[in-house]
mmCIF file of C-alpha atoms in Angstrom:
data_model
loop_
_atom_site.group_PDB
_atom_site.id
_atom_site.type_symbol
_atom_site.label_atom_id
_atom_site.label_comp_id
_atom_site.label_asym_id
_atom_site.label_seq_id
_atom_site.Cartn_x
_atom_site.Cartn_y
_atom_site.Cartn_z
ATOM 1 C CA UNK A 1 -0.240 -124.400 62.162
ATOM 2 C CA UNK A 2 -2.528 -126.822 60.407
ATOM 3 C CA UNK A 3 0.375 -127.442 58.231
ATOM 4 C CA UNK A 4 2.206 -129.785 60.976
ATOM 5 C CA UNK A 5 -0.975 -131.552 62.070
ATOM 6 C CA UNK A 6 -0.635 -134.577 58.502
ATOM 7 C CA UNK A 7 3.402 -134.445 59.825
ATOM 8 C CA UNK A 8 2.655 -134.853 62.958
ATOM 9 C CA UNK A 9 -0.053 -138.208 62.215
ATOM 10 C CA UNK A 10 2.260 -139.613 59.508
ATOM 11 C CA UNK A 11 5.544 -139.542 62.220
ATOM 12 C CA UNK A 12 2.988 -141.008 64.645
ATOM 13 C CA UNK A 13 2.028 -143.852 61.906
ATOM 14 C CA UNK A 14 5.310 -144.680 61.336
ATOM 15 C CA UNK A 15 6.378 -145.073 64.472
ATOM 16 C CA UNK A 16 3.201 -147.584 65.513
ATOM 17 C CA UNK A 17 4.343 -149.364 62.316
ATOM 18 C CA UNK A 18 8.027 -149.393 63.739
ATOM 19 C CA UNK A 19 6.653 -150.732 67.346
ATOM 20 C CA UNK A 20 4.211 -153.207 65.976
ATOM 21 C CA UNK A 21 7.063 -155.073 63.734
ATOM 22 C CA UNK A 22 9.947 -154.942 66.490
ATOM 23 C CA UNK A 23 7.096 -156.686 68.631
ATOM 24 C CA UNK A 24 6.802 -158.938 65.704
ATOM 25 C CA UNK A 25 10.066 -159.684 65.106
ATOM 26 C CA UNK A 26 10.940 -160.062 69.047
ATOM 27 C CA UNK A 27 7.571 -162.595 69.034
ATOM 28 C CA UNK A 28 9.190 -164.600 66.161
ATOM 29 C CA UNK A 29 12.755 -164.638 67.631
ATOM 30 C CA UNK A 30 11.299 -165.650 71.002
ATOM 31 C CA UNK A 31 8.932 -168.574 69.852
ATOM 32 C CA UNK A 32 12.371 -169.795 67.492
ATOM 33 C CA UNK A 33 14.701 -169.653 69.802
ATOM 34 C CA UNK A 34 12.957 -170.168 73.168
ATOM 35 C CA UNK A 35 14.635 -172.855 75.290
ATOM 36 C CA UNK A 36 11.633 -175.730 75.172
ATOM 37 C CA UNK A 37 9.706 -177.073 78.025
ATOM 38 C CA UNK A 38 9.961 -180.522 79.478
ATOM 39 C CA UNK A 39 6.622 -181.407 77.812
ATOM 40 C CA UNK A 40 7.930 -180.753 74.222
ATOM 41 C CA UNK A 41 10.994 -182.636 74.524
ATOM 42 C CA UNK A 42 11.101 -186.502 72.392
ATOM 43 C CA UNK A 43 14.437 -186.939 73.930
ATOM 44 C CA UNK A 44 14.131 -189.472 76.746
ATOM 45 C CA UNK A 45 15.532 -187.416 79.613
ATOM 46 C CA UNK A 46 16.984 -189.046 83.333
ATOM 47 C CA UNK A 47 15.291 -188.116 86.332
ATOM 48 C CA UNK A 48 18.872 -187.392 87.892
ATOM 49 C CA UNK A 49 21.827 -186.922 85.916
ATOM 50 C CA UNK A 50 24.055 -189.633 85.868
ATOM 51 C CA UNK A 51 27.919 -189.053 85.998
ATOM 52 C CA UNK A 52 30.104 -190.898 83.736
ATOM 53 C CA UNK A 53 32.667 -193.306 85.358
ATOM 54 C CA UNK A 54 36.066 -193.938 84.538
ATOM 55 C CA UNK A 55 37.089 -195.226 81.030
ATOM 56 C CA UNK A 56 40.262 -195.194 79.025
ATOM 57 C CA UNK A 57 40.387 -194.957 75.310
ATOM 58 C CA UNK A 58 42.185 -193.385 72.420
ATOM 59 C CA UNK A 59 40.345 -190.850 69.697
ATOM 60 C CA UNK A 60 41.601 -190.448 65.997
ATOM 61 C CA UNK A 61 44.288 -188.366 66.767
ATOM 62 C CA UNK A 62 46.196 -191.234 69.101
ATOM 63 C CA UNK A 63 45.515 -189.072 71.940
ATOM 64 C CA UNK A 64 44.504 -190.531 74.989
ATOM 65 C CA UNK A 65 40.363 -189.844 75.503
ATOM 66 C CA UNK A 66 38.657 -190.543 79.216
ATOM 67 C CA UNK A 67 35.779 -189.472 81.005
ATOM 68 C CA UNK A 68 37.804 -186.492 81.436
ATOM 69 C CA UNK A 69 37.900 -185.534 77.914
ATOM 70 C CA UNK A 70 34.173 -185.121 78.071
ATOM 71 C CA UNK A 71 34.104 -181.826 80.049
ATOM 72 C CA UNK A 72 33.467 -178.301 78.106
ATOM 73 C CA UNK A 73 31.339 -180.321 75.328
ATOM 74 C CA UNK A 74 27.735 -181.327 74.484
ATOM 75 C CA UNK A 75 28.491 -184.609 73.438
ATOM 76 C CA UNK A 76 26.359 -186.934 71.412
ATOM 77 C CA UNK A 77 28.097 -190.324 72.431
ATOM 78 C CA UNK A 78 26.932 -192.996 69.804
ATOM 79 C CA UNK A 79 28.314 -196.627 69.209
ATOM 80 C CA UNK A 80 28.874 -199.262 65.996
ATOM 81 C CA UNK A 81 30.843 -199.275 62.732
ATOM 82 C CA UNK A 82 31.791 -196.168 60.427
ATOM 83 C CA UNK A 83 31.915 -198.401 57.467
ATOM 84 C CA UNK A 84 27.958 -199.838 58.502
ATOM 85 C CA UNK A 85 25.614 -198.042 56.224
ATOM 86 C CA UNK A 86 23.141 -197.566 59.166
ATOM 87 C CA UNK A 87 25.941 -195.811 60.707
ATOM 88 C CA UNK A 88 26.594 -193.455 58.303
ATOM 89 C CA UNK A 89 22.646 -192.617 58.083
ATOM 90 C CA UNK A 90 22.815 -191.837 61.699
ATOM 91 C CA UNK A 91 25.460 -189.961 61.590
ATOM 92 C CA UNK A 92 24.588 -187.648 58.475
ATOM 93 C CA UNK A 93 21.379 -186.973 60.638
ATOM 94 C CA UNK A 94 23.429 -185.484 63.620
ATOM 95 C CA UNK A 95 25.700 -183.347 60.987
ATOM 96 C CA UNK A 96 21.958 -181.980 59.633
ATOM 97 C CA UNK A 97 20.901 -181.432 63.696
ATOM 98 C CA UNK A 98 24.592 -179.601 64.488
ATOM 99 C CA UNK A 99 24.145 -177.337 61.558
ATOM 100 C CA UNK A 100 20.513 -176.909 62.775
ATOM 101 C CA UNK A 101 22.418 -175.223 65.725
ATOM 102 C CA UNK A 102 24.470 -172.300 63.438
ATOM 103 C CA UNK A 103 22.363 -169.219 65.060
ATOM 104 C CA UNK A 104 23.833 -170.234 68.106
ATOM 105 C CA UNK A 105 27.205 -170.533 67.428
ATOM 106 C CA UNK A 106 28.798 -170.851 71.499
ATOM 107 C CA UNK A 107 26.475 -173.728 71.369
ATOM 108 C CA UNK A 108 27.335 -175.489 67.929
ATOM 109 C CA UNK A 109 30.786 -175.208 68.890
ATOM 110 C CA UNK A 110 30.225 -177.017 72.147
ATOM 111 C CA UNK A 111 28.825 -179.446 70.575
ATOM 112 C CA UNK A 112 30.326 -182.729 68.656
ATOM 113 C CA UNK A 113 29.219 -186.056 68.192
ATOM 114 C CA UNK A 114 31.449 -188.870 69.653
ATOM 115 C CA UNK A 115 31.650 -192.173 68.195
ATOM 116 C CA UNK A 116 32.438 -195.325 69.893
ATOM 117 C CA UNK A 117 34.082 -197.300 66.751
ATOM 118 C CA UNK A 118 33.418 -201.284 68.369
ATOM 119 C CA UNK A 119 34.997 -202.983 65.045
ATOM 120 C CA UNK A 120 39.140 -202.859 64.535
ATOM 121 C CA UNK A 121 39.894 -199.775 61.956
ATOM 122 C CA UNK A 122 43.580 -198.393 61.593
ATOM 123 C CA UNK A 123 43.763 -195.088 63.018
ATOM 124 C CA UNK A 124 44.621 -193.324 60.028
ATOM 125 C CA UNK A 125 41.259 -194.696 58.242
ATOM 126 C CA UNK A 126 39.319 -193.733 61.932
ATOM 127 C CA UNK A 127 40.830 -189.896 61.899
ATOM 128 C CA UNK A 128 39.693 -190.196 57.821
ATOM 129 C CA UNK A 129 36.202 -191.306 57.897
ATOM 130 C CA UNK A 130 35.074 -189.427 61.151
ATOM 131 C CA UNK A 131 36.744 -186.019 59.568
ATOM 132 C CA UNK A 132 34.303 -186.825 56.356
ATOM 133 C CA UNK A 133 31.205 -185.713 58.308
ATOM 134 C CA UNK A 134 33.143 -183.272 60.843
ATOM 135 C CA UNK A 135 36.281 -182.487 61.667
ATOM 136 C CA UNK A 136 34.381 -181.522 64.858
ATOM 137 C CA UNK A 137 33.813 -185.030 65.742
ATOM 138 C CA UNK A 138 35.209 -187.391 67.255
ATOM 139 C CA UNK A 139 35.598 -191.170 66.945
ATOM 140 C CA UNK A 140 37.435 -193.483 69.883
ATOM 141 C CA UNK A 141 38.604 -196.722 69.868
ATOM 142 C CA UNK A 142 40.207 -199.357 72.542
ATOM 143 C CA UNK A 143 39.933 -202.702 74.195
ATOM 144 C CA UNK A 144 36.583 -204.209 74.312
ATOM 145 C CA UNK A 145 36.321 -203.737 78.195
ATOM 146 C CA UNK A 146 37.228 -200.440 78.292
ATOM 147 C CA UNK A 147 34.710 -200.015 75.300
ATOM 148 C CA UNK A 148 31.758 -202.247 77.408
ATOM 149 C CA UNK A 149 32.748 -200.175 80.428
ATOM 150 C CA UNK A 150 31.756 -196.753 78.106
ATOM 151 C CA UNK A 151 29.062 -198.209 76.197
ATOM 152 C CA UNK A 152 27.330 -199.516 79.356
ATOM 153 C CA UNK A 153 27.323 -195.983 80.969
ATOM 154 C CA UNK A 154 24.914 -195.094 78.097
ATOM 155 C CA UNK A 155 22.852 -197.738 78.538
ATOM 156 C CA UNK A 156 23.393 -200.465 75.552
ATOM 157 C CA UNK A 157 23.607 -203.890 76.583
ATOM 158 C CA UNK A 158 27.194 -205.060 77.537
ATOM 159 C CA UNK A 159 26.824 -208.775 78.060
ATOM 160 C CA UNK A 160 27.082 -209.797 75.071
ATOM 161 C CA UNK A 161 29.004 -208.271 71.603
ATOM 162 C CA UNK A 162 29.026 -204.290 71.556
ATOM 163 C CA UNK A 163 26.638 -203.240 68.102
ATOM 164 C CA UNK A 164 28.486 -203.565 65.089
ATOM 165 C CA UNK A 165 25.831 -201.087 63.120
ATOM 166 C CA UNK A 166 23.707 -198.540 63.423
ATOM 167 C CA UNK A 167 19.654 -198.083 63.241
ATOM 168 C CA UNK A 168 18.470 -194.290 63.005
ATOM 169 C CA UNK A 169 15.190 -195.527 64.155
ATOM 170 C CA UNK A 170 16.414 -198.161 66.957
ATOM 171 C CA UNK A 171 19.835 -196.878 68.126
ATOM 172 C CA UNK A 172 20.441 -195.277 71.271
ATOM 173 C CA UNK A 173 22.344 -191.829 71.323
ATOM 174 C CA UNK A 174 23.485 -190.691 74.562
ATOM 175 C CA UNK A 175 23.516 -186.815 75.514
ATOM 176 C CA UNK A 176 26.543 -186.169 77.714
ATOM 177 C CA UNK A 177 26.811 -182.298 78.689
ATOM 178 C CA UNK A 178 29.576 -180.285 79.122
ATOM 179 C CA UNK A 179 30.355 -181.264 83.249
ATOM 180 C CA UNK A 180 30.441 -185.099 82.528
ATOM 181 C CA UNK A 181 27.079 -186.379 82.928
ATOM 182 C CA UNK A 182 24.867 -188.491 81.071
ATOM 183 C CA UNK A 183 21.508 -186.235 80.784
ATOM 184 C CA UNK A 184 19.377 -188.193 77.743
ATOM 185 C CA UNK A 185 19.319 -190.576 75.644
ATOM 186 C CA UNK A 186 17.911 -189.539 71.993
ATOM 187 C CA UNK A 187 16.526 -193.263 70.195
ATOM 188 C CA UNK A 188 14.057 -193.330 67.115
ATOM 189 C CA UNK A 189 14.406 -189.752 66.536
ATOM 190 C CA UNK A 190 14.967 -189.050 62.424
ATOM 191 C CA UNK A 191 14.350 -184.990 62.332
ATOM 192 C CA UNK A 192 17.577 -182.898 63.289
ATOM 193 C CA UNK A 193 15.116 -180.241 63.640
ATOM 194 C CA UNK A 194 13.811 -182.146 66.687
ATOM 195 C CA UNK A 195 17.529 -183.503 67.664
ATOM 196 C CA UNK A 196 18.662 -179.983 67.867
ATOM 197 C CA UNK A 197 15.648 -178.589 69.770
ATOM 198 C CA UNK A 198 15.370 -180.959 72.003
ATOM 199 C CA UNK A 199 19.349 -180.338 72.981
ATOM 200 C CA UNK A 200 18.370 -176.950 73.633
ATOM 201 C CA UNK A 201 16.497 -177.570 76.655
ATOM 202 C CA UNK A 202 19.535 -178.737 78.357
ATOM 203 C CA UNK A 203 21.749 -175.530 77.556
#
């Protein structure tokens, strides 16, 4: 009889070990993954979504790419040249934040950066150089008004030349989500820890 009272402790030890790291591990998982408040966010978020209006381009594949195309993606929408070395810093950092996104994979596959290529390229060199970083990605290209008409909806200055090159610190990175409307706009943010949180919030 006193035989099964050290069993009887020991199973009750291990078990309050068991409970106390589940809690643990649920604690960690929670405060990870947790969707983040308002108040965390750097992102500079609209008061009111804003829907994007109708534009026409072409993407890398020669396939015709409007507003339309948008739907059933998180799209980072992003403007200049893929041969500007600016633009291939900013662009590295949103391959680091999409990765950043891998232990949620519904969401990382949602989710693609598309590039508004202002300067002439051939296509075949466009499909080439926006495949380097993803083949997730996407890169468009068109007439300048259809590009201004784009490029305005995300809030960079149309009356004059669209940007030729990139700043990580300076350029403006619009958030389009998956129903077609224009949600943030991510500028001077350089930690795709932060780019990839802050997304979050709008999941």
């Amino acid at each position: 009889m006193f035989a099964k009272q050290p069993q009887r402790l020991t199973i009750k030890f291990l078990l309050a070990i068991m409970a106390a790291l589940i809690f643990s591990l649920s604690y960690y998982l929670g405060n990870r993954y947790a969707r983040p408040l308002m108040t965390d966010l750097q992102a500079w978020t609209f008061p009111e979504p804003k829907r994007i209006g109708p534009f026409r381009l072409t993407d890398e594949q020669g396939r015709i790419f409007t507003q339309e195309s948008l739907r059933g993606h998180w799209n980072f929408l992003m403007a200049g040249n893929l041969a500007d070395p600016g633009c291939d810093e900013l662009l590295r950092l949103y391959v680091f934040a999409w990765n950043r996104l891998a232990h949620d994979r519904l969401l990382q596959k949602q989710t693609r950066v598309v590039f508004l290529q202002t300067t002439a390229m051939p296509q075949a060199e466009l499909k080439q150089d926006i495949e380097f970083y993803n083949p997730a990605f996407t890169a468009l290209s068109g007439t300048q008004e259809e590009m201004k008409s784009l490029a305005g909806q995300m809030g960079l200055p149309t009356s004059r030349s669209l940007p030729s090159s990139c700043n990580i610190k300076k350029s403006a990175v619009a958030l389009i989500n998956p129903d077609g409307f224009l949600v943030a706009l991510f500028t001077g943010l350089t930690d795709p820890v932060v780019i990839a949180h802050d997304q979050q919030f709008f999941n």
